[in-house]
Amino acid sequence: MSESSSVRPDAAHHVSPFHRAKGEPRFPGGPAPDPAGSHHERRIRSFQPRRSRVTTGQAEALERLWPQWGLDIDGQRVLDLDELFGGRGMPVVLEIGFGMGEATAQMAAEDPGTGILAVDVHTPGQGNLLGLAERAGLTNVRVANGDAIILLREMLPPASLAGLRVYFPDPWPKKRHHKRRLIQPEFLSLAAPGLAPGAILHCATDWEPYAEQMLEVLTAHPDFENTVPDGGYAPRPGFRPLTRFEGQGLDKGHAVHDLLFRRK
C-alpha cells in the first residue's frame, strides 16, 4: 500500500507525522526509511512496505521509544542478542511480520522470560507495538525495522535464536507471484544456521495452497523435522493467540494451519 502524502485538515488523530521540511527524516531518531542502504540488493521481495498513515499515539511512541527498543536492520553489524535484551540471558525468538503487534504483545506478556525480536516494515505497526509494550510494562520486546533476510544473513550469530515465528505471511495467491512467498527452501537454508539445535520454527497460515507448500518444503528440508510424529499439521499451540486477522479468516470459512518444525 502506498503512502498518501496528504492528510485531511479534520483528521486530527492522524499525523504527517509532525510537520517537517522536505528531506528531513520522517521520525527523527526513529526507524529509517531504507536502513540497509548499500546492502539493499536487487532481488525478489517477499514483502511490500506499507507506509500508511500513522496515528498521533503511534508517532509519539516511535519518537520516544525507538532509541531504547527499536533496531534498524542495516546489515552493518552482528547483534549481541543478550546485550540487546538487557543482559538477562533470556532465550530470544525472532518473529517475522507482526502486523499491528497485538498478538506479539500478548505472547510477550504471557512469557516474560523469553525475548521477542519482532521484525516488520509497517511503520504504524511498529509504533503500535512499542506503545502496547510500554503500556503493559513489557521489557522483553524489541522492534526491528527492515528486511528479515538481511537480519538472518548478516546480523545474527550462529545458533543464537531459540525459535522463529512466521504467522500469516503474505500468501501471494496469484501463480506468477508464488516466487515471492517467504517459506521457500532458500529461506529455510538461510534461517537454519541462526537457530539453536532444538529451536522451533512455527508457521501459520489460513491460505490452504500456501499451507501445503509450507508443509512440503519444510518436510523435505534436511535441517528441520516435524514435531508431529506422523507428519502433517500441528494443533494450534496455546501460546499463539487468536489474532484479529485470523478471526476474520475463520469468519470467511478459511482453515488455519499451524506447522511446528524442530531444528535438527
PDB file of C-alpha atoms in Angstrom:
ATOM      1  CA  MET A   1       0.000   0.000   0.000  1.00  0.00           C
ATOM      2  CA  SER A   2       1.471   3.319  -0.977  1.00  0.00           C
ATOM      3  CA  GLU A   3       1.563   6.167   1.462  1.00  0.00           C
ATOM      4  CA  SER A   4      -0.684   9.134   0.924  1.00  0.00           C
ATOM      5  CA  SER A   5       1.174  12.415   1.163  1.00  0.00           C
ATOM      6  CA  SER A   6      -1.896  14.420   2.120  1.00  0.00           C
ATOM      7  CA  VAL A   7      -3.835  14.469   5.370  1.00  0.00           C
ATOM      8  CA  ARG A   8      -7.294  15.951   5.760  1.00  0.00           C
ATOM      9  CA  PRO A   9      -7.320  19.073   7.963  1.00  0.00           C
ATOM     10  CA  ASP A  10     -10.004  17.490  10.127  1.00  0.00           C
ATOM     11  CA  ALA A  11      -8.063  14.270  10.681  1.00  0.00           C
ATOM     12  CA  ALA A  12      -6.630  15.430  13.986  1.00  0.00           C
ATOM     13  CA  HIS A  13      -5.990  11.902  15.205  1.00  0.00           C
ATOM     14  CA  HIS A  14      -3.509  11.340  12.371  1.00  0.00           C
ATOM     15  CA  VAL A  15      -0.167  12.990  11.727  1.00  0.00           C
ATOM     16  CA  SER A  16       2.040  13.542   8.705  1.00  0.00           C
ATOM     17  CA  PRO A  17       3.824  12.848  11.161  1.00  0.00           C
ATOM     18  CA  PHE A  18       4.809  16.180  12.681  1.00  0.00           C
ATOM     19  CA  HIS A  19       5.436  18.979  10.222  1.00  0.00           C
ATOM     20  CA  ARG A  20       8.816  18.553   8.584  1.00  0.00           C
ATOM     21  CA  ALA A  21      10.761  20.119   5.769  1.00  0.00           C
ATOM     22  CA  LYS A  22      11.481  18.233   2.585  1.00  0.00           C
ATOM     23  CA  GLY A  23      14.359  15.801   3.068  1.00  0.00           C
ATOM     24  CA  GLU A  24      14.032  15.607   6.848  1.00  0.00           C
ATOM     25  CA  PRO A  25      13.607  12.101   8.316  1.00  0.00           C
ATOM     26  CA  ARG A  26      10.035  11.037   8.953  1.00  0.00           C
ATOM     27  CA  PHE A  27      10.783  10.181  12.581  1.00  0.00           C
ATOM     28  CA  PRO A  28      13.991  11.810  13.870  1.00  0.00           C
ATOM     29  CA  GLY A  29      15.794   9.110  15.821  1.00  0.00           C
ATOM     30  CA  GLY A  30      13.182   6.566  14.720  1.00  0.00           C
ATOM     31  CA  PRO A  31      13.024   3.843  12.050  1.00  0.00           C
ATOM     32  CA  ALA A  32      14.946   4.654   8.897  1.00  0.00           C
ATOM     33  CA  PRO A  33      13.165   4.561   5.527  1.00  0.00           C
ATOM     34  CA  ASP A  34      15.929   2.427   3.965  1.00  0.00           C
ATOM     35  CA  PRO A  35      18.016   1.015   6.808  1.00  0.00           C
ATOM     36  CA  ALA A  36      20.136  -1.352   4.732  1.00  0.00           C
ATOM     37  CA  GLY A  37      21.322   1.379   2.360  1.00  0.00           C
ATOM     38  CA  SER A  38      24.018  -0.089   0.134  1.00  0.00           C
ATOM     39  CA  HIS A  39      23.039  -3.592   1.272  1.00  0.00           C
ATOM     40  CA  HIS A  40      19.706  -3.154  -0.491  1.00  0.00           C
ATOM     41  CA  GLU A  41      20.325  -5.613  -3.308  1.00  0.00           C
ATOM     42  CA  ARG A  42      18.110  -6.320  -6.273  1.00  0.00           C
ATOM     43  CA  ARG A  43      16.132  -9.498  -5.616  1.00  0.00           C
ATOM     44  CA  ILE A  44      12.571 -10.735  -5.431  1.00  0.00           C
ATOM     45  CA  ARG A  45      10.907  -9.405  -2.283  1.00  0.00           C
ATOM     46  CA  SER A  46       8.542 -11.394  -0.109  1.00  0.00           C
ATOM     47  CA  PHE A  47       7.035  -8.196   1.326  1.00  0.00           C
ATOM     48  CA  GLN A  48       5.728  -4.822   0.261  1.00  0.00           C
ATOM     49  CA  PRO A  49       6.467  -1.865   2.572  1.00  0.00           C
ATOM     50  CA  ARG A  50       3.250  -0.166   3.643  1.00  0.00           C
ATOM     51  CA  ARG A  51       3.835   3.417   4.741  1.00  0.00           C
ATOM     52  CA  SER A  52       0.226   4.115   5.648  1.00  0.00           C
ATOM     53  CA  ARG A  53      -0.945   6.887   7.961  1.00  0.00           C
ATOM     54  CA  VAL A  54       0.415   6.895  11.484  1.00  0.00           C
ATOM     55  CA  THR A  55      -1.718   7.984  14.409  1.00  0.00           C
ATOM     56  CA  THR A  56      -0.502  10.577  16.875  1.00  0.00           C
ATOM     57  CA  GLY A  57      -0.060   7.917  19.558  1.00  0.00           C
ATOM     58  CA  GLN A  58       1.953   5.667  17.246  1.00  0.00           C
ATOM     59  CA  ALA A  59       4.155   8.566  16.169  1.00  0.00           C
ATOM     60  CA  GLU A  60       4.806   9.599  19.772  1.00  0.00           C
ATOM     61  CA  ALA A  61       5.712   6.003  20.665  1.00  0.00           C
ATOM     62  CA  LEU A  62       8.190   5.882  17.791  1.00  0.00           C
ATOM     63  CA  GLU A  63       9.730   9.204  18.820  1.00  0.00           C
ATOM     64  CA  ARG A  64      10.137   8.251  22.478  1.00  0.00           C
ATOM     65  CA  LEU A  65      10.724   4.501  22.459  1.00  0.00           C
ATOM     66  CA  TRP A  66      12.584   3.715  19.244  1.00  0.00           C
ATOM     67  CA  PRO A  67      16.011   4.759  20.624  1.00  0.00           C
ATOM     68  CA  GLN A  68      15.513   2.308  23.506  1.00  0.00           C
ATOM     69  CA  TRP A  69      13.619  -0.603  21.951  1.00  0.00           C
ATOM     70  CA  GLY A  70      13.996  -0.125  18.201  1.00  0.00           C
ATOM     71  CA  LEU A  71      16.541  -1.516  15.773  1.00  0.00           C
ATOM     72  CA  ASP A  72      17.225  -0.735  12.113  1.00  0.00           C
ATOM     73  CA  ILE A  73      18.285  -3.719  10.031  1.00  0.00           C
ATOM     74  CA  ASP A  74      21.281  -2.107   8.362  1.00  0.00           C
ATOM     75  CA  GLY A  75      23.398  -5.185   7.668  1.00  0.00           C
ATOM     76  CA  GLN A  76      26.444  -3.439   9.111  1.00  0.00           C
ATOM     77  CA  ARG A  77      26.997  -5.337  12.348  1.00  0.00           C
ATOM     78  CA  VAL A  78      26.405  -8.614  14.146  1.00  0.00           C
ATOM     79  CA  LEU A  79      23.978  -8.291  17.018  1.00  0.00           C
ATOM     80  CA  ASP A  80      24.647  -9.335  20.577  1.00  0.00           C
ATOM     81  CA  LEU A  81      21.162 -10.549  21.457  1.00  0.00           C
ATOM     82  CA  ASP A  82      21.907 -10.843  25.150  1.00  0.00           C
ATOM     83  CA  GLU A  83      23.023  -7.217  25.247  1.00  0.00           C
ATOM     84  CA  LEU A  84      20.023  -6.196  23.136  1.00  0.00           C
ATOM     85  CA  PHE A  85      17.682  -7.625  25.769  1.00  0.00           C
ATOM     86  CA  GLY A  86      19.428  -6.125  28.756  1.00  0.00           C
ATOM     87  CA  GLY A  87      21.962  -8.828  29.578  1.00  0.00           C
ATOM     88  CA  ARG A  88      19.416 -11.104  31.218  1.00  0.00           C
ATOM     89  CA  GLY A  89      20.457 -14.273  29.418  1.00  0.00           C
ATOM     90  CA  MET A  90      16.949 -14.961  28.133  1.00  0.00           C
ATOM     91  CA  PRO A  91      16.227 -17.078  25.059  1.00  0.00           C
ATOM     92  CA  VAL A  92      15.252 -14.987  22.043  1.00  0.00           C
ATOM     93  CA  VAL A  93      12.618 -15.780  19.425  1.00  0.00           C
ATOM     94  CA  LEU A  94      12.519 -13.990  16.087  1.00  0.00           C
ATOM     95  CA  GLU A  95       9.070 -13.067  14.764  1.00  0.00           C
ATOM     96  CA  ILE A  96       8.845 -12.039  11.112  1.00  0.00           C
ATOM     97  CA  GLY A  97       5.816  -9.900  10.322  1.00  0.00           C
ATOM     98  CA  PHE A  98       3.715  -8.839  13.312  1.00  0.00           C
ATOM     99  CA  GLY A  99       1.046  -6.581  11.818  1.00  0.00           C
ATOM    100  CA  MET A 100      -0.189  -4.197  14.485  1.00  0.00           C
ATOM    101  CA  GLY A 101       1.557  -6.155  17.239  1.00  0.00           C
ATOM    102  CA  GLU A 102      -1.397  -7.218  19.410  1.00  0.00           C
ATOM    103  CA  ALA A 103      -0.516 -10.928  19.304  1.00  0.00           C
ATOM    104  CA  THR A 104       3.184 -10.201  19.818  1.00  0.00           C
ATOM    105  CA  ALA A 105       2.477  -8.127  22.911  1.00  0.00           C
ATOM    106  CA  GLN A 106       0.187 -10.824  24.307  1.00  0.00           C
ATOM    107  CA  MET A 107       2.790 -13.561  23.797  1.00  0.00           C
ATOM    108  CA  ALA A 108       5.459 -11.379  25.410  1.00  0.00           C
ATOM    109  CA  ALA A 109       3.227 -10.711  28.410  1.00  0.00           C
ATOM    110  CA  GLU A 110       2.449 -14.389  28.889  1.00  0.00           C
ATOM    111  CA  ASP A 111       6.104 -15.446  28.587  1.00  0.00           C
ATOM    112  CA  PRO A 112       8.218 -12.675  30.148  1.00  0.00           C
ATOM    113  CA  GLY A 113      11.272 -14.945  30.310  1.00  0.00           C
ATOM    114  CA  THR A 114      11.559 -15.068  26.513  1.00  0.00           C
ATOM    115  CA  GLY A 115      12.711 -12.161  24.387  1.00  0.00           C
ATOM    116  CA  ILE A 116      10.827 -11.439  21.163  1.00  0.00           C
ATOM    117  CA  LEU A 117      12.686  -9.725  18.352  1.00  0.00           C
ATOM    118  CA  ALA A 118       9.793  -8.624  16.138  1.00  0.00           C
ATOM    119  CA  VAL A 119      10.534  -7.589  12.547  1.00  0.00           C
ATOM    120  CA  ASP A 120       8.260  -5.663  10.207  1.00  0.00           C
ATOM    121  CA  VAL A 121       8.330  -2.816   7.706  1.00  0.00           C
ATOM    122  CA  HIS A 122       4.905  -1.390   8.581  1.00  0.00           C
ATOM    123  CA  THR A 123       5.501   1.905  10.378  1.00  0.00           C
ATOM    124  CA  PRO A 124       2.086   2.160  12.098  1.00  0.00           C
ATOM    125  CA  GLY A 125       2.507  -1.387  13.397  1.00  0.00           C
ATOM    126  CA  GLN A 126       5.969  -0.608  14.726  1.00  0.00           C
ATOM    127  CA  GLY A 127       4.639   2.374  16.656  1.00  0.00           C
ATOM    128  CA  ASN A 128       1.608   0.436  17.858  1.00  0.00           C
ATOM    129  CA  LEU A 129       3.689  -2.460  19.209  1.00  0.00           C
ATOM    130  CA  LEU A 130       6.034  -0.088  21.018  1.00  0.00           C
ATOM    131  CA  GLY A 131       3.050   1.621  22.614  1.00  0.00           C
ATOM    132  CA  LEU A 132       1.484  -1.703  23.620  1.00  0.00           C
ATOM    133  CA  ALA A 133       4.758  -2.859  25.185  1.00  0.00           C
ATOM    134  CA  GLU A 134       5.135   0.330  27.184  1.00  0.00           C
ATOM    135  CA  ARG A 135       1.562   0.309  28.474  1.00  0.00           C
ATOM    136  CA  ALA A 136       1.841  -3.337  29.524  1.00  0.00           C
ATOM    137  CA  GLY A 137       5.231  -2.807  31.172  1.00  0.00           C
ATOM    138  CA  LEU A 138       6.910  -5.308  28.851  1.00  0.00           C
ATOM    139  CA  THR A 139      10.693  -5.321  28.756  1.00  0.00           C
ATOM    140  CA  ASN A 140      11.141  -8.422  26.570  1.00  0.00           C
ATOM    141  CA  VAL A 141      10.125  -6.930  23.199  1.00  0.00           C
ATOM    142  CA  ARG A 142      12.413  -5.334  20.644  1.00  0.00           C
ATOM    143  CA  VAL A 143      11.146  -3.993  17.318  1.00  0.00           C
ATOM    144  CA  ALA A 144      13.289  -4.302  14.187  1.00  0.00           C
ATOM    145  CA  ASN A 145      12.712  -2.306  11.026  1.00  0.00           C
ATOM    146  CA  GLY A 146      13.721  -3.654   7.630  1.00  0.00           C
ATOM    147  CA  ASP A 147      14.356  -6.820   5.671  1.00  0.00           C
ATOM    148  CA  ALA A 148      14.414 -10.007   7.740  1.00  0.00           C
ATOM    149  CA  ILE A 149      16.567 -11.664   5.074  1.00  0.00           C
ATOM    150  CA  ILE A 150      19.399  -9.224   5.767  1.00  0.00           C
ATOM    151  CA  LEU A 151      18.941  -9.729   9.509  1.00  0.00           C
ATOM    152  CA  LEU A 152      19.229 -13.510   9.195  1.00  0.00           C
ATOM    153  CA  ARG A 153      22.049 -13.435   6.694  1.00  0.00           C
ATOM    154  CA  GLU A 154      24.305 -10.766   8.152  1.00  0.00           C
ATOM    155  CA  MET A 155      23.325  -9.731  11.669  1.00  0.00           C
ATOM    156  CA  LEU A 156      22.596 -12.837  13.762  1.00  0.00           C
ATOM    157  CA  PRO A 157      25.272 -15.034  15.345  1.00  0.00           C
ATOM    158  CA  PRO A 158      25.084 -18.778  14.632  1.00  0.00           C
ATOM    159  CA  ALA A 159      22.655 -20.757  16.798  1.00  0.00           C
ATOM    160  CA  SER A 160      21.542 -17.597  18.623  1.00  0.00           C
ATOM    161  CA  LEU A 161      17.762 -17.995  18.267  1.00  0.00           C
ATOM    162  CA  ALA A 162      15.518 -20.187  20.396  1.00  0.00           C
ATOM    163  CA  GLY A 163      12.756 -20.023  17.810  1.00  0.00           C
ATOM    164  CA  LEU A 164      11.404 -18.434  14.645  1.00  0.00           C
ATOM    165  CA  ARG A 165       7.758 -17.435  14.130  1.00  0.00           C
ATOM    166  CA  VAL A 166       6.156 -16.601  10.787  1.00  0.00           C
ATOM    167  CA  TYR A 167       2.444 -16.028  11.279  1.00  0.00           C
ATOM    168  CA  PHE A 168       0.149 -15.334   8.337  1.00  0.00           C
ATOM    169  CA  PRO A 169       2.755 -14.175   5.810  1.00  0.00           C
ATOM    170  CA  ASP A 170       1.522 -12.732   2.544  1.00  0.00           C
ATOM    171  CA  PRO A 171       0.235 -15.763   0.564  1.00  0.00           C
ATOM    172  CA  TRP A 172       0.846 -14.136  -2.817  1.00  0.00           C
ATOM    173  CA  PRO A 173      -2.116 -16.104  -4.217  1.00  0.00           C
ATOM    174  CA  LYS A 174      -1.508 -15.463  -7.921  1.00  0.00           C
ATOM    175  CA  LYS A 175       0.603 -18.183  -9.505  1.00  0.00           C
ATOM    176  CA  ARG A 176       3.025 -15.720 -11.072  1.00  0.00           C
ATOM    177  CA  HIS A 177       3.741 -14.341  -7.595  1.00  0.00           C
ATOM    178  CA  HIS A 178       4.400 -17.669  -5.828  1.00  0.00           C
ATOM    179  CA  LYS A 179       8.133 -16.994  -6.119  1.00  0.00           C
ATOM    180  CA  ARG A 180       7.619 -14.126  -3.658  1.00  0.00           C
ATOM    181  CA  ARG A 181       6.392 -16.389  -0.865  1.00  0.00           C
ATOM    182  CA  LEU A 182       8.719 -16.318   2.118  1.00  0.00           C
ATOM    183  CA  ILE A 183       8.686 -20.009   3.046  1.00  0.00           C
ATOM    184  CA  GLN A 184      10.911 -21.463   0.339  1.00  0.00           C
ATOM    185  CA  PRO A 185      13.863 -23.897   0.504  1.00  0.00           C
ATOM    186  CA  GLU A 186      16.311 -20.998   0.138  1.00  0.00           C
ATOM    187  CA  PHE A 187      14.795 -19.150   3.095  1.00  0.00           C
ATOM    188  CA  LEU A 188      14.935 -22.257   5.283  1.00  0.00           C
ATOM    189  CA  SER A 189      18.611 -22.756   4.433  1.00  0.00           C
ATOM    190  CA  LEU A 190      19.269 -19.128   5.354  1.00  0.00           C
ATOM    191  CA  ALA A 191      17.353 -19.342   8.636  1.00  0.00           C
ATOM    192  CA  ALA A 192      18.699 -22.683   9.851  1.00  0.00           C
ATOM    193  CA  PRO A 193      22.220 -21.551  10.922  1.00  0.00           C
ATOM    194  CA  GLY A 194      20.790 -18.889  13.221  1.00  0.00           C
ATOM    195  CA  LEU A 195      18.583 -21.382  15.052  1.00  0.00           C
ATOM    196  CA  ALA A 196      19.949 -23.319  18.003  1.00  0.00           C
ATOM    197  CA  PRO A 197      19.554 -27.108  17.880  1.00  0.00           C
ATOM    198  CA  GLY A 198      16.026 -27.941  19.013  1.00  0.00           C
ATOM    199  CA  ALA A 199      14.704 -24.464  18.204  1.00  0.00           C
ATOM    200  CA  ILE A 200      11.153 -24.418  16.836  1.00  0.00           C
ATOM    201  CA  LEU A 201      10.198 -22.886  13.513  1.00  0.00           C
ATOM    202  CA  HIS A 202       6.480 -22.106  13.799  1.00  0.00           C
ATOM    203  CA  CYS A 203       4.473 -21.084  10.752  1.00  0.00           C
ATOM    204  CA  ALA A 204       0.758 -20.400  10.497  1.00  0.00           C
ATOM    205  CA  THR A 205      -1.414 -19.548   7.509  1.00  0.00           C
ATOM    206  CA  ASP A 206      -5.075 -19.504   6.551  1.00  0.00           C
ATOM    207  CA  TRP A 207      -4.312 -19.945   2.849  1.00  0.00           C
ATOM    208  CA  GLU A 208      -4.644 -23.646   2.050  1.00  0.00           C
ATOM    209  CA  PRO A 209      -2.326 -23.796  -1.011  1.00  0.00           C
ATOM    210  CA  TYR A 210       0.386 -21.941   0.903  1.00  0.00           C
ATOM    211  CA  ALA A 211      -0.008 -24.293   3.866  1.00  0.00           C
ATOM    212  CA  GLU A 212       0.520 -27.225   1.511  1.00  0.00           C
ATOM    213  CA  GLN A 213       3.657 -25.608   0.098  1.00  0.00           C
ATOM    214  CA  MET A 214       4.971 -24.884   3.604  1.00  0.00           C
ATOM    215  CA  LEU A 215       4.458 -28.493   4.652  1.00  0.00           C
ATOM    216  CA  GLU A 216       6.135 -29.782   1.516  1.00  0.00           C
ATOM    217  CA  VAL A 217       9.270 -27.642   1.699  1.00  0.00           C
ATOM    218  CA  LEU A 218       9.682 -27.999   5.470  1.00  0.00           C
ATOM    219  CA  THR A 219       9.296 -31.774   5.326  1.00  0.00           C
ATOM    220  CA  ALA A 220      11.875 -32.013   2.541  1.00  0.00           C
ATOM    221  CA  HIS A 221      14.460 -29.749   4.152  1.00  0.00           C
ATOM    222  CA  PRO A 222      17.364 -31.623   5.799  1.00  0.00           C
ATOM    223  CA  ASP A 223      17.765 -29.139   8.678  1.00  0.00           C
ATOM    224  CA  PHE A 224      14.231 -29.490  10.057  1.00  0.00           C
ATOM    225  CA  GLU A 225      11.989 -32.231  11.383  1.00  0.00           C
ATOM    226  CA  ASN A 226       8.267 -32.183  12.026  1.00  0.00           C
ATOM    227  CA  THR A 227       7.250 -32.131  15.689  1.00  0.00           C
ATOM    228  CA  VAL A 228       4.128 -34.080  14.708  1.00  0.00           C
ATOM    229  CA  PRO A 229       5.244 -37.733  14.861  1.00  0.00           C
ATOM    230  CA  ASP A 230       3.201 -38.854  11.870  1.00  0.00           C
ATOM    231  CA  GLY A 231       3.817 -35.694   9.890  1.00  0.00           C
ATOM    232  CA  GLY A 232       1.251 -33.138   8.838  1.00  0.00           C
ATOM    233  CA  TYR A 233      -0.085 -30.038  10.527  1.00  0.00           C
ATOM    234  CA  ALA A 234       0.053 -29.370  14.254  1.00  0.00           C
ATOM    235  CA  PRO A 235      -2.788 -28.243  16.522  1.00  0.00           C
ATOM    236  CA  ARG A 236      -2.678 -24.522  17.283  1.00  0.00           C
ATOM    237  CA  PRO A 237      -0.453 -24.237  20.382  1.00  0.00           C
ATOM    238  CA  GLY A 238      -1.859 -22.374  23.327  1.00  0.00           C
ATOM    239  CA  PHE A 239       0.872 -19.733  23.242  1.00  0.00           C
ATOM    240  CA  ARG A 240      -0.198 -18.457  19.806  1.00  0.00           C
ATOM    241  CA  PRO A 241      -3.104 -16.057  20.340  1.00  0.00           C
ATOM    242  CA  LEU A 242      -6.117 -15.970  18.092  1.00  0.00           C
ATOM    243  CA  THR A 243      -5.466 -12.772  16.165  1.00  0.00           C
ATOM    244  CA  ARG A 244      -7.981 -10.368  14.687  1.00  0.00           C
ATOM    245  CA  PHE A 245      -6.703 -11.219  11.222  1.00  0.00           C
ATOM    246  CA  GLU A 246      -7.109 -14.918  11.942  1.00  0.00           C
ATOM    247  CA  GLY A 247     -10.623 -14.374  13.242  1.00  0.00           C
ATOM    248  CA  GLN A 248     -11.546 -12.615  10.012  1.00  0.00           C
ATOM    249  CA  GLY A 249     -10.244 -15.574   8.038  1.00  0.00           C
ATOM    250  CA  LEU A 250     -12.189 -18.018  10.169  1.00  0.00           C
ATOM    251  CA  ASP A 251     -15.330 -15.962   9.634  1.00  0.00           C
ATOM    252  CA  LYS A 252     -14.792 -16.380   5.899  1.00  0.00           C
ATOM    253  CA  GLY A 253     -14.510 -20.144   6.307  1.00  0.00           C
ATOM    254  CA  HIS A 254     -10.726 -20.317   5.963  1.00  0.00           C
ATOM    255  CA  ALA A 255      -8.981 -23.211   7.700  1.00  0.00           C
ATOM    256  CA  VAL A 256      -5.931 -22.154   9.706  1.00  0.00           C
ATOM    257  CA  HIS A 257      -2.925 -24.470   9.668  1.00  0.00           C
ATOM    258  CA  ASP A 258      -0.024 -24.453  12.130  1.00  0.00           C
ATOM    259  CA  LEU A 259       3.304 -26.049  11.291  1.00  0.00           C
ATOM    260  CA  LEU A 260       5.866 -26.654  14.024  1.00  0.00           C
ATOM    261  CA  PHE A 261       9.230 -27.957  12.876  1.00  0.00           C
ATOM    262  CA  ARG A 262      12.328 -28.505  15.004  1.00  0.00           C
ATOM    263  CA  ARG A 263      15.869 -27.501  14.061  1.00  0.00           C
ATOM    264  CA  LYS A 264      17.869 -30.702  13.896  1.00  0.00           C
TER     265      LYS A 264
END
